[in-house]
mmCIF file of C-alpha atoms in Angstrom:
data_model
loop_
_atom_site.group_PDB
_atom_site.id
_atom_site.type_symbol
_atom_site.label_atom_id
_atom_site.label_comp_id
_atom_site.label_asym_id
_atom_site.label_seq_id
_atom_site.Cartn_x
_atom_site.Cartn_y
_atom_site.Cartn_z
ATOM 1 C CA UNK Z 10 28.413 -24.859 19.927
ATOM 2 C CA UNK Z 11 28.671 -21.703 22.123
ATOM 3 C CA UNK Z 12 30.512 -19.645 19.532
ATOM 4 C CA UNK Z 13 28.151 -19.727 17.583
ATOM 5 C CA UNK Z 14 25.583 -18.736 19.320
ATOM 6 C CA UNK Z 15 24.675 -22.927 20.089
ATOM 7 C CA UNK Z 16 22.239 -23.224 17.182
ATOM 8 C CA UNK Z 17 18.918 -21.740 15.624
ATOM 9 C CA UNK Z 18 15.575 -21.695 17.225
ATOM 10 C CA UNK Z 19 12.699 -22.745 16.920
ATOM 11 C CA UNK Z 20 9.476 -20.914 15.401
ATOM 12 C CA UNK Z 21 7.088 -21.836 18.573
ATOM 13 C CA UNK Z 22 9.974 -21.096 20.962
ATOM 14 C CA UNK Z 23 10.840 -17.517 18.500
ATOM 15 C CA UNK Z 24 7.009 -16.656 19.916
ATOM 16 C CA UNK Z 25 6.725 -17.416 23.090
ATOM 17 C CA UNK Z 26 9.851 -15.010 23.451
ATOM 18 C CA UNK Z 27 8.672 -12.505 21.185
ATOM 19 C CA UNK Z 28 5.075 -12.761 23.213
ATOM 20 C CA UNK Z 29 6.976 -12.671 26.946
ATOM 21 C CA UNK Z 30 8.875 -9.726 25.868
ATOM 22 C CA UNK Z 31 6.338 -6.689 26.120
ATOM 23 C CA UNK Z 32 4.962 -8.010 29.501
ATOM 24 C CA UNK Z 33 5.499 -8.325 32.882
ATOM 25 C CA UNK Z 34 5.952 -11.093 34.782
ATOM 26 C CA UNK Z 35 6.595 -12.769 38.436
ATOM 27 C CA UNK Z 36 9.716 -14.906 37.993
ATOM 28 C CA UNK Z 37 8.647 -17.304 40.681
ATOM 29 C CA UNK Z 38 5.919 -18.198 39.504
ATOM 30 C CA UNK Z 39 7.275 -18.674 35.861
ATOM 31 C CA UNK Z 40 10.056 -21.186 37.578
ATOM 32 C CA UNK Z 41 6.982 -22.661 39.148
ATOM 33 C CA UNK Z 42 5.516 -23.985 35.602
ATOM 34 C CA UNK Z 43 9.016 -24.624 34.788
ATOM 35 C CA UNK Z 44 9.367 -26.825 36.957
ATOM 36 C CA UNK Z 45 6.319 -28.695 36.183
ATOM 37 C CA UNK Z 46 7.583 -28.897 32.691
ATOM 38 C CA UNK Z 47 11.497 -29.998 33.556
ATOM 39 C CA UNK Z 48 10.115 -32.334 35.344
ATOM 40 C CA UNK Z 49 7.776 -33.957 32.738
ATOM 41 C CA UNK Z 50 10.575 -33.789 30.533
ATOM 42 C CA UNK Z 51 12.914 -34.857 32.173
ATOM 43 C CA UNK Z 52 12.031 -37.039 34.859
ATOM 44 C CA UNK Z 53 12.708 -35.488 37.895
ATOM 45 C CA UNK Z 54 10.797 -34.332 41.219
ATOM 46 C CA UNK Z 55 11.678 -30.636 40.691
ATOM 47 C CA UNK Z 56 13.827 -27.991 38.359
ATOM 48 C CA UNK Z 57 14.292 -24.506 36.775
ATOM 49 C CA UNK Z 58 15.948 -22.419 34.608
ATOM 50 C CA UNK Z 59 18.961 -20.508 35.132
ATOM 51 C CA UNK Z 60 21.817 -19.024 32.946
ATOM 52 C CA UNK Z 61 23.480 -21.270 31.564
ATOM 53 C CA UNK Z 62 24.449 -25.308 32.426
ATOM 54 C CA UNK Z 63 27.734 -23.293 33.706
ATOM 55 C CA UNK Z 64 25.679 -21.370 35.871
ATOM 56 C CA UNK Z 65 24.250 -24.796 36.656
ATOM 57 C CA UNK Z 66 27.325 -26.818 37.705
ATOM 58 C CA UNK Z 67 27.698 -23.414 40.667
ATOM 59 C CA UNK Z 68 24.831 -23.409 41.730
ATOM 60 C CA UNK Z 69 24.145 -27.154 42.074
ATOM 61 C CA UNK Z 70 27.153 -27.310 43.830
ATOM 62 C CA UNK Z 71 26.164 -24.282 46.431
ATOM 63 C CA UNK Z 72 22.980 -26.048 46.810
ATOM 64 C CA UNK Z 73 24.453 -29.411 48.395
ATOM 65 C CA UNK Z 74 26.731 -27.659 50.374
ATOM 66 C CA UNK Z 75 24.118 -25.021 51.636
ATOM 67 C CA UNK Z 76 21.416 -27.362 51.053
ATOM 68 C CA UNK Z 77 18.997 -24.779 52.481
ATOM 69 C CA UNK Z 78 20.895 -23.127 55.205
ATOM 70 C CA UNK Z 79 20.057 -19.442 54.056
ATOM 71 C CA UNK Z 80 22.856 -18.479 56.528
ATOM 72 C CA UNK Z 81 25.004 -20.410 54.396
ATOM 73 C CA UNK Z 82 23.995 -19.440 51.082
ATOM 74 C CA UNK Z 83 24.276 -15.482 51.729
ATOM 75 C CA UNK Z 84 28.051 -16.656 53.351
ATOM 76 C CA UNK Z 85 29.370 -18.112 50.560
ATOM 77 C CA UNK Z 86 31.803 -18.443 49.343
ATOM 78 C CA UNK Z 87 33.272 -18.383 52.601
ATOM 79 C CA UNK Z 88 32.280 -22.630 52.912
ATOM 80 C CA UNK Z 89 33.048 -21.932 56.977
ATOM 81 C CA UNK Z 90 31.274 -25.007 58.529
ATOM 82 C CA UNK Z 91 30.569 -26.395 55.243
ATOM 83 C CA UNK Z 92 31.043 -29.768 53.258
ATOM 84 C CA UNK Z 93 33.119 -28.409 50.775
ATOM 85 C CA UNK Z 94 34.462 -30.619 48.213
ATOM 86 C CA UNK Z 95 33.820 -32.128 45.154
ATOM 87 C CA UNK Z 96 34.552 -35.149 43.558
ATOM 88 C CA UNK Z 97 35.437 -35.141 39.635
ATOM 89 C CA UNK Z 98 37.494 -37.840 38.025
ATOM 90 C CA UNK Z 99 40.845 -36.710 36.682
ATOM 91 C CA UNK Z 100 39.278 -36.968 33.120
ATOM 92 C CA UNK Z 101 36.543 -35.269 32.908
ATOM 93 C CA UNK Z 102 38.167 -32.240 33.989
ATOM 94 C CA UNK Z 103 37.963 -30.670 31.246
ATOM 95 C CA UNK Z 104 36.965 -26.537 29.202
ATOM 96 C CA UNK Z 105 34.153 -26.457 27.324
ATOM 97 C CA UNK Z 106 35.248 -23.185 26.575
ATOM 98 C CA UNK Z 107 36.020 -22.396 30.532
ATOM 99 C CA UNK Z 108 37.756 -24.894 32.861
ATOM 100 C CA UNK Z 109 35.170 -26.984 34.801
ATOM 101 C CA UNK Z 110 36.588 -26.709 38.447
ATOM 102 C CA UNK Z 111 36.296 -22.892 38.137
ATOM 103 C CA UNK Z 112 32.043 -23.851 37.498
ATOM 104 C CA UNK Z 113 32.884 -25.922 40.802
ATOM 105 C CA UNK Z 114 34.978 -23.196 43.098
ATOM 106 C CA UNK Z 115 32.774 -20.069 42.262
ATOM 107 C CA UNK Z 116 30.282 -21.665 44.879
ATOM 108 C CA UNK Z 117 33.297 -22.302 47.227
ATOM 109 C CA UNK Z 118 34.370 -25.452 47.058
ATOM 110 C CA UNK Z 119 37.177 -27.717 46.079
ATOM 111 C CA UNK Z 120 37.750 -30.556 43.770
ATOM 112 C CA UNK Z 121 39.213 -34.051 44.713
ATOM 113 C CA UNK Z 122 40.222 -35.353 41.379
ATOM 114 C CA UNK Z 123 39.476 -38.659 41.449
ATOM 115 C CA UNK Z 124 42.170 -41.706 39.431
ATOM 116 C CA UNK Z 125 44.534 -40.479 36.769
ATOM 117 C CA UNK Z 126 43.169 -38.748 33.646
ATOM 118 C CA UNK Z 127 43.079 -42.472 31.325
ATOM 119 C CA UNK Z 128 41.904 -44.467 34.461
ATOM 120 C CA UNK Z 129 39.724 -44.134 37.649
ATOM 121 C CA UNK Z 130 39.155 -47.721 40.315
ATOM 122 C CA UNK Z 131 36.464 -48.427 42.402
ATOM 123 C CA UNK Z 132 38.875 -47.514 44.882
ATOM 124 C CA UNK Z 133 40.139 -44.242 43.991
ATOM 125 C CA UNK Z 134 36.552 -42.969 44.137
ATOM 126 C CA UNK Z 135 35.941 -43.987 47.222
ATOM 127 C CA UNK Z 136 38.919 -42.702 49.224
ATOM 128 C CA UNK Z 137 37.523 -39.440 47.458
ATOM 129 C CA UNK Z 138 34.627 -39.941 49.161
ATOM 130 C CA UNK Z 139 35.270 -38.300 53.391
ATOM 131 C CA UNK Z 140 32.898 -36.105 55.878
ATOM 132 C CA UNK Z 141 33.820 -33.523 53.958
ATOM 133 C CA UNK Z 142 32.560 -34.357 50.520
ATOM 134 C CA UNK Z 143 29.733 -32.181 49.543
ATOM 135 C CA UNK Z 144 29.663 -33.857 45.828
ATOM 136 C CA UNK Z 145 30.123 -35.486 43.486
ATOM 137 C CA UNK Z 146 30.340 -34.205 39.875
ATOM 138 C CA UNK Z 147 30.168 -36.241 36.556
ATOM 139 C CA UNK Z 148 30.697 -34.748 33.118
ATOM 140 C CA UNK Z 149 28.878 -36.375 29.802
ATOM 141 C CA UNK Z 150 30.718 -34.419 26.832
ATOM 142 C CA UNK Z 151 32.758 -35.326 23.955
ATOM 143 C CA UNK Z 152 35.530 -33.369 25.192
ATOM 144 C CA UNK Z 153 35.403 -36.501 28.344
ATOM 145 C CA UNK Z 154 38.096 -38.900 27.896
ATOM 146 C CA UNK Z 155 35.851 -41.457 26.975
ATOM 147 C CA UNK Z 156 37.331 -44.578 28.792
ATOM 148 C CA UNK Z 157 38.586 -45.681 31.429
ATOM 149 C CA UNK Z 158 36.163 -43.574 33.480
ATOM 150 C CA UNK Z 159 33.067 -45.636 35.820
ATOM 151 C CA UNK Z 160 30.046 -45.152 34.311
ATOM 152 C CA UNK Z 161 27.410 -42.974 35.269
ATOM 153 C CA UNK Z 162 24.997 -46.179 37.484
ATOM 154 C CA UNK Z 163 28.507 -47.314 39.030
ATOM 155 C CA UNK Z 164 29.888 -43.583 39.926
ATOM 156 C CA UNK Z 165 26.698 -43.584 41.781
ATOM 157 C CA UNK Z 166 26.004 -46.632 43.184
ATOM 158 C CA UNK Z 167 29.505 -45.727 45.244
ATOM 159 C CA UNK Z 168 28.913 -41.726 45.511
ATOM 160 C CA UNK Z 169 25.447 -42.612 47.522
ATOM 161 C CA UNK Z 170 27.132 -45.587 48.969
ATOM 162 C CA UNK Z 171 28.721 -42.766 50.821
ATOM 163 C CA UNK Z 172 25.497 -40.445 51.285
ATOM 164 C CA UNK Z 173 26.811 -38.465 48.373
ATOM 165 C CA UNK Z 174 24.640 -36.558 45.876
ATOM 166 C CA UNK Z 175 25.547 -36.706 42.497
ATOM 167 C CA UNK Z 176 25.632 -34.262 39.675
ATOM 168 C CA UNK Z 177 25.950 -34.308 35.941
ATOM 169 C CA UNK Z 178 26.822 -31.920 33.705
ATOM 170 C CA UNK Z 179 24.599 -33.475 30.422
ATOM 171 C CA UNK Z 180 24.544 -29.878 28.699
ATOM 172 C CA UNK Z 181 24.986 -31.654 25.375
ATOM 173 C CA UNK Z 182 23.099 -34.735 25.623
ATOM 174 C CA UNK Z 183 20.072 -35.320 23.559
ATOM 175 C CA UNK Z 184 18.318 -37.712 26.025
ATOM 176 C CA UNK Z 185 16.848 -35.727 28.891
ATOM 177 C CA UNK Z 186 15.543 -38.637 30.610
ATOM 178 C CA UNK Z 187 18.908 -41.174 30.968
ATOM 179 C CA UNK Z 188 21.105 -39.010 33.951
ATOM 180 C CA UNK Z 189 18.573 -39.419 36.739
ATOM 181 C CA UNK Z 190 17.464 -42.653 35.470
ATOM 182 C CA UNK Z 191 20.893 -43.420 35.721
ATOM 183 C CA UNK Z 192 20.941 -42.596 39.017
ATOM 184 C CA UNK Z 193 21.753 -38.818 39.227
ATOM 185 C CA UNK Z 194 20.811 -36.510 41.782
ATOM 186 C CA UNK Z 195 20.543 -33.208 39.793
ATOM 187 C CA UNK Z 196 21.169 -33.376 36.045
ATOM 188 C CA UNK Z 197 21.875 -29.791 33.888
ATOM 189 C CA UNK Z 198 21.463 -29.552 29.943
ATOM 190 C CA UNK Z 199 22.067 -26.632 27.421
ATOM 191 C CA UNK Z 200 18.248 -25.112 26.365
ATOM 192 C CA UNK Z 201 19.708 -24.307 23.722
ATOM 193 C CA UNK Z 202 21.775 -27.161 22.089
ATOM 194 C CA UNK Z 203 19.197 -29.427 20.875
ATOM 195 C CA UNK Z 204 16.420 -27.766 22.366
ATOM 196 C CA UNK Z 205 16.543 -25.278 20.406
ATOM 197 C CA UNK Z 206 15.810 -22.828 23.116
ATOM 198 C CA UNK Z 207 16.955 -19.509 23.763
ATOM 199 C CA UNK Z 208 20.912 -19.507 25.606
ATOM 200 C CA UNK Z 209 19.625 -21.219 29.501
ATOM 201 C CA UNK Z 210 20.818 -23.767 31.354
ATOM 202 C CA UNK Z 211 18.143 -26.376 32.865
ATOM 203 C CA UNK Z 212 18.664 -27.737 36.722
ATOM 204 C CA UNK Z 213 16.106 -31.646 36.940
ATOM 205 C CA UNK Z 214 16.460 -33.942 39.403
ATOM 206 C CA UNK Z 215 15.855 -34.404 43.574
ATOM 207 C CA UNK Z 216 12.977 -31.479 44.867
ATOM 208 C CA UNK Z 217 14.879 -30.682 47.708
ATOM 209 C CA UNK Z 218 18.684 -30.694 45.848
ATOM 210 C CA UNK Z 219 16.708 -28.359 43.181
ATOM 211 C CA UNK Z 220 15.891 -26.440 45.425
ATOM 212 C CA UNK Z 221 19.048 -25.047 47.366
ATOM 213 C CA UNK Z 222 20.236 -24.952 44.173
ATOM 214 C CA UNK Z 223 17.151 -22.492 42.946
ATOM 215 C CA UNK Z 224 17.788 -20.678 46.394
ATOM 216 C CA UNK Z 225 20.984 -19.582 45.723
ATOM 217 C CA UNK Z 226 19.986 -17.237 43.076
ATOM 218 C CA UNK Z 227 19.696 -14.856 46.586
ATOM 219 C CA UNK Z 228 23.442 -15.447 46.502
ATOM 220 C CA UNK Z 229 26.125 -17.108 44.343
ATOM 221 C CA UNK Z 230 23.698 -16.409 41.938
ATOM 222 C CA UNK Z 231 22.597 -13.523 41.522
ATOM 223 C CA UNK Z 232 24.833 -12.867 38.173
ATOM 224 C CA UNK Z 233 23.739 -15.679 36.918
ATOM 225 C CA UNK Z 234 19.760 -15.291 36.667
ATOM 226 C CA UNK Z 235 18.248 -15.518 33.758
ATOM 227 C CA UNK Z 236 15.116 -13.950 31.918
ATOM 228 C CA UNK Z 237 11.744 -14.217 31.338
ATOM 229 C CA UNK Z 238 12.068 -15.172 27.935
ATOM 230 C CA UNK Z 239 14.542 -17.622 28.294
ATOM 231 C CA UNK Z 240 12.621 -19.329 30.648
ATOM 232 C CA UNK Z 241 9.395 -19.208 29.088
ATOM 233 C CA UNK Z 242 11.552 -20.274 25.830
ATOM 234 C CA UNK Z 243 13.408 -23.265 27.522
ATOM 235 C CA UNK Z 244 9.429 -23.563 28.728
ATOM 236 C CA UNK Z 245 8.078 -23.607 24.966
ATOM 237 C CA UNK Z 246 10.985 -26.391 24.066
ATOM 238 C CA UNK Z 247 10.934 -28.697 25.940
ATOM 239 C CA UNK Z 248 7.181 -29.271 25.068
ATOM 240 C CA UNK Z 249 7.507 -29.247 21.338
ATOM 241 C CA UNK Z 250 10.651 -31.453 22.988
ATOM 242 C CA UNK Z 251 8.339 -34.083 23.342
ATOM 243 C CA UNK Z 252 5.864 -33.958 20.004
ATOM 244 C CA UNK Z 253 9.403 -33.537 17.746
ATOM 245 C CA UNK Z 254 9.671 -36.511 14.800
ATOM 246 C CA UNK Z 255 13.052 -37.350 15.641
ATOM 247 C CA UNK Z 256 13.181 -40.273 13.172
ATOM 248 C CA UNK Z 257 12.743 -37.669 10.838
ATOM 249 C CA UNK Z 258 15.232 -35.417 11.938
ATOM 250 C CA UNK Z 259 17.549 -38.433 11.431
ATOM 251 C CA UNK Z 260 16.599 -39.012 8.705
ATOM 252 C CA UNK Z 261 16.831 -35.722 7.577
ATOM 253 C CA UNK Z 262 20.095 -35.146 8.568
ATOM 254 C CA UNK Z 263 21.491 -38.431 6.641
ATOM 255 C CA UNK Z 264 20.027 -36.083 3.522
ATOM 256 C CA UNK Z 265 22.680 -33.678 4.446
ATOM 257 C CA UNK Z 266 25.462 -36.278 4.904
ATOM 258 C CA UNK Z 267 25.461 -37.811 2.064
ATOM 259 C CA UNK Z 268 25.305 -33.816 0.199
ATOM 260 C CA UNK Z 269 28.475 -32.445 1.046
ATOM 261 C CA UNK Z 270 30.425 -36.663 1.189
ATOM 262 C CA UNK Z 271 29.288 -36.193 -2.058
ATOM 263 C CA UNK Z 272 30.787 -33.566 -2.698
ATOM 264 C CA UNK Z 273 33.559 -33.681 -1.355
ATOM 265 C CA UNK Z 274 33.740 -37.265 -3.219
ATOM 266 C CA UNK Z 275 37.283 -37.626 -4.967
ATOM 267 C CA UNK Z 276 38.970 -34.205 -4.214
ATOM 268 C CA UNK Z 277 42.768 -34.383 -3.372
ATOM 269 C CA UNK Z 278 43.634 -34.749 -0.045
ATOM 270 C CA UNK Z 279 40.022 -35.383 1.341
ATOM 271 C CA UNK Z 280 38.950 -38.361 2.492
ATOM 272 C CA UNK Z 281 35.289 -38.172 4.612
ATOM 273 C CA UNK Z 282 33.222 -40.578 6.088
ATOM 274 C CA UNK Z 283 30.130 -41.221 8.693
ATOM 275 C CA UNK Z 284 30.955 -40.498 12.628
ATOM 276 C CA UNK Z 285 28.352 -40.924 15.276
ATOM 277 C CA UNK Z 286 28.453 -39.397 17.917
ATOM 278 C CA UNK Z 287 31.339 -39.992 21.202
ATOM 279 C CA UNK Z 288 29.334 -39.958 24.270
ATOM 280 C CA UNK Z 289 26.029 -41.801 21.945
ATOM 281 C CA UNK Z 290 24.317 -39.236 20.967
ATOM 282 C CA UNK Z 291 21.676 -40.173 18.671
ATOM 283 C CA UNK Z 292 23.523 -38.204 15.398
ATOM 284 C CA UNK Z 293 26.255 -38.531 13.203
ATOM 285 C CA UNK Z 294 28.316 -36.613 11.397
ATOM 286 C CA UNK Z 295 30.518 -36.204 8.515
ATOM 287 C CA UNK Z 296 34.318 -36.269 9.676
ATOM 288 C CA UNK Z 297 36.854 -34.538 7.289
ATOM 289 C CA UNK Z 298 39.932 -35.424 7.216
ATOM 290 C CA UNK Z 299 42.926 -33.603 5.085
ATOM 291 C CA UNK Z 300 46.169 -34.028 3.138
ATOM 292 C CA UNK Z 301 48.179 -31.667 2.956
ATOM 293 C CA UNK Z 302 51.013 -32.838 -0.140
ATOM 294 C CA UNK Z 303 47.319 -33.337 -2.155
ATOM 295 C CA UNK Z 304 45.583 -30.187 -0.759
ATOM 296 C CA UNK Z 305 47.509 -27.704 -0.833
ATOM 297 C CA UNK Z 306 45.716 -27.129 2.544
ATOM 298 C CA UNK Z 307 45.709 -27.871 5.609
ATOM 299 C CA UNK Z 308 42.616 -28.440 8.133
ATOM 300 C CA UNK Z 309 43.166 -25.412 10.171
ATOM 301 C CA UNK Z 310 43.699 -22.541 7.963
ATOM 302 C CA UNK Z 311 40.838 -24.359 5.729
ATOM 303 C CA UNK Z 312 38.232 -23.681 8.458
ATOM 304 C CA UNK Z 313 39.665 -20.047 8.581
ATOM 305 C CA UNK Z 314 38.732 -20.037 5.126
ATOM 306 C CA UNK Z 315 35.456 -21.487 5.499
ATOM 307 C CA UNK Z 316 34.624 -19.505 9.017
ATOM 308 C CA UNK Z 317 36.052 -15.950 6.622
ATOM 309 C CA UNK Z 318 33.712 -16.643 3.415
ATOM 310 C CA UNK Z 319 30.152 -14.533 3.608
ATOM 311 C CA UNK Z 320 28.168 -16.095 4.554
ATOM 312 C CA UNK Z 321 30.732 -17.882 7.761
ATOM 313 C CA UNK Z 322 31.125 -21.656 7.521
ATOM 314 C CA UNK Z 323 31.806 -22.755 11.328
ATOM 315 C CA UNK Z 324 32.887 -26.696 11.472
ATOM 316 C CA UNK Z 325 33.765 -28.692 14.902
ATOM 317 C CA UNK Z 326 38.123 -28.188 15.412
ATOM 318 C CA UNK Z 327 38.820 -29.380 17.969
ATOM 319 C CA UNK Z 328 41.262 -31.650 16.815
ATOM 320 C CA UNK Z 329 42.388 -29.593 13.844
ATOM 321 C CA UNK Z 330 45.799 -29.820 15.100
ATOM 322 C CA UNK Z 331 45.547 -34.092 13.713
ATOM 323 C CA UNK Z 332 44.143 -32.371 10.277
ATOM 324 C CA UNK Z 333 41.436 -33.251 10.787
ATOM 325 C CA UNK Z 334 37.209 -31.144 11.829
ATOM 326 C CA UNK Z 335 33.924 -32.471 11.473
ATOM 327 C CA UNK Z 336 30.251 -31.309 9.340
ATOM 328 C CA UNK Z 337 27.527 -31.504 11.680
ATOM 329 C CA UNK Z 338 23.849 -30.851 10.222
ATOM 330 C CA UNK Z 339 22.093 -30.963 13.432
ATOM 331 C CA UNK Z 340 19.381 -28.181 13.187
ATOM 332 C CA UNK Z 341 20.376 -27.097 9.564
ATOM 333 C CA UNK Z 342 18.054 -26.914 6.744
ATOM 334 C CA UNK Z 343 18.215 -28.625 2.661
ATOM 335 C CA UNK Z 344 19.245 -24.878 1.534
ATOM 336 C CA UNK Z 345 21.821 -24.253 4.434
ATOM 337 C CA UNK Z 346 23.644 -27.373 3.792
ATOM 338 C CA UNK Z 347 24.187 -26.129 -0.418
ATOM 339 C CA UNK Z 348 25.787 -23.478 1.678
ATOM 340 C CA UNK Z 349 28.087 -25.182 3.434
ATOM 341 C CA UNK Z 350 28.794 -27.775 0.620
ATOM 342 C CA UNK Z 351 29.375 -25.291 -2.020
ATOM 343 C CA UNK Z 352 31.578 -23.282 0.667
ATOM 344 C CA UNK Z 353 33.681 -26.353 0.930
ATOM 345 C CA UNK Z 354 34.291 -26.712 -2.736
ATOM 346 C CA UNK Z 355 35.331 -23.301 -3.385
ATOM 347 C CA UNK Z 356 38.002 -23.215 -0.439
ATOM 348 C CA UNK Z 357 39.368 -26.483 -1.741
ATOM 349 C CA UNK Z 358 39.834 -25.480 -5.646
ATOM 350 C CA UNK Z 359 41.347 -21.904 -4.445
ATOM 351 C CA UNK Z 360 44.182 -24.027 -2.400
ATOM 352 C CA UNK Z 361 44.636 -26.657 -5.672
ATOM 353 C CA UNK Z 362 45.263 -23.335 -7.415
ATOM 354 C CA UNK Z 363 48.109 -22.455 -5.489
ATOM 355 C CA UNK Z 364 46.558 -18.982 -4.283
ATOM 356 C CA UNK Z 365 45.965 -19.727 -0.400
ATOM 357 C CA UNK Z 366 49.121 -19.493 1.601
ATOM 358 C CA UNK Z 367 49.710 -22.587 4.296
ATOM 359 C CA UNK Z 368 50.663 -22.271 8.069
ATOM 360 C CA UNK Z 369 51.727 -24.544 11.100
ATOM 361 C CA UNK Z 370 49.594 -25.018 13.025
ATOM 362 C CA UNK Z 371 51.214 -23.028 15.450
ATOM 363 C CA UNK Z 372 51.852 -19.946 13.854
ATOM 364 C CA UNK Z 373 47.866 -20.900 12.764
ATOM 365 C CA UNK Z 374 46.965 -21.130 16.631
ATOM 366 C CA UNK Z 375 48.642 -18.256 18.195
ATOM 367 C CA UNK Z 376 47.285 -15.787 15.280
ATOM 368 C CA UNK Z 377 43.841 -17.095 16.267
ATOM 369 C CA UNK Z 378 44.986 -15.936 20.023
ATOM 370 C CA UNK Z 379 45.329 -12.994 19.131
ATOM 371 C CA UNK Z 380 41.910 -12.170 17.238
ATOM 372 C CA UNK Z 381 39.823 -13.468 20.123
ATOM 373 C CA UNK Z 382 41.319 -11.020 21.991
ATOM 374 C CA UNK Z 383 40.498 -8.524 19.579
ATOM 375 C CA UNK Z 384 37.777 -6.731 21.026
#
């Protein structure tokens, strides 16, 4: 979601940002307000706002390494004399646009991979937790392996039995209280996805660990600082989340999914079906499979045509090489959904007419990589 700016901001968030931008503000005081709001909404003892969830990983790991030791904070990423290992299940060592492992290493820590990519046993986690372990990191993401991993509750029980704090990367997750309830000592969220705030990350959890992470802003976290607009926008987004009609949102999204499904019904080589979110978020999407022989286009070529249109249409495209993508109704309104439907119909009809070239996935991927770096 980051590549498209994550989401549209709520109107009240936009107003909060507009109101604070002309003003001077004491950042620590504003963060104290954020801490109270985060604690209440996330079921935590304390919290703060940072630049992103990725920044939150680095700061939380650093805080687990240094505690409140100011000289140690000033030395990082030199981890001499500190606990410096972070246990992560192999199936959670993903890329969210950058490697999870890199966010850990930025703090001066080293990742200890636990188990295999598709299988982790309790004894393997036990063996990874030693006197050198600063923290255990648990990643909840649709990118992560969705089977063979230890559940968060059991993962936390094992870590806590060894005196190791648990940090949860829940960047794109809907439930704000679930992860601390299941044993996380620190839970990290994106402010700019479901919450619809400006780009920011939320750090929530145990007061001592939150404070240690926050103090990293006077060290390696200096380059990860967040502005007053990000903090204020996050506070207001959290408060708005508390009063959101979530059931009403799901009903509205269901109407958008039905609109798209109807637009694609009966089209040659196109199969569309409702799919649930893989990590348990209460949202559905429309999965679209493309048969090139019948549709006269591929899933990847189709997404390029959609992206090149005016307005541009972006899809969830992690499985394109399998001829599959998803349409996400989250935070779209009815008018925007109709634009998406019209764009889909137009590019599919153009492809059936034979006027659209098809490439192999390897050719498409290579060209796309070149475009990304053409700045």
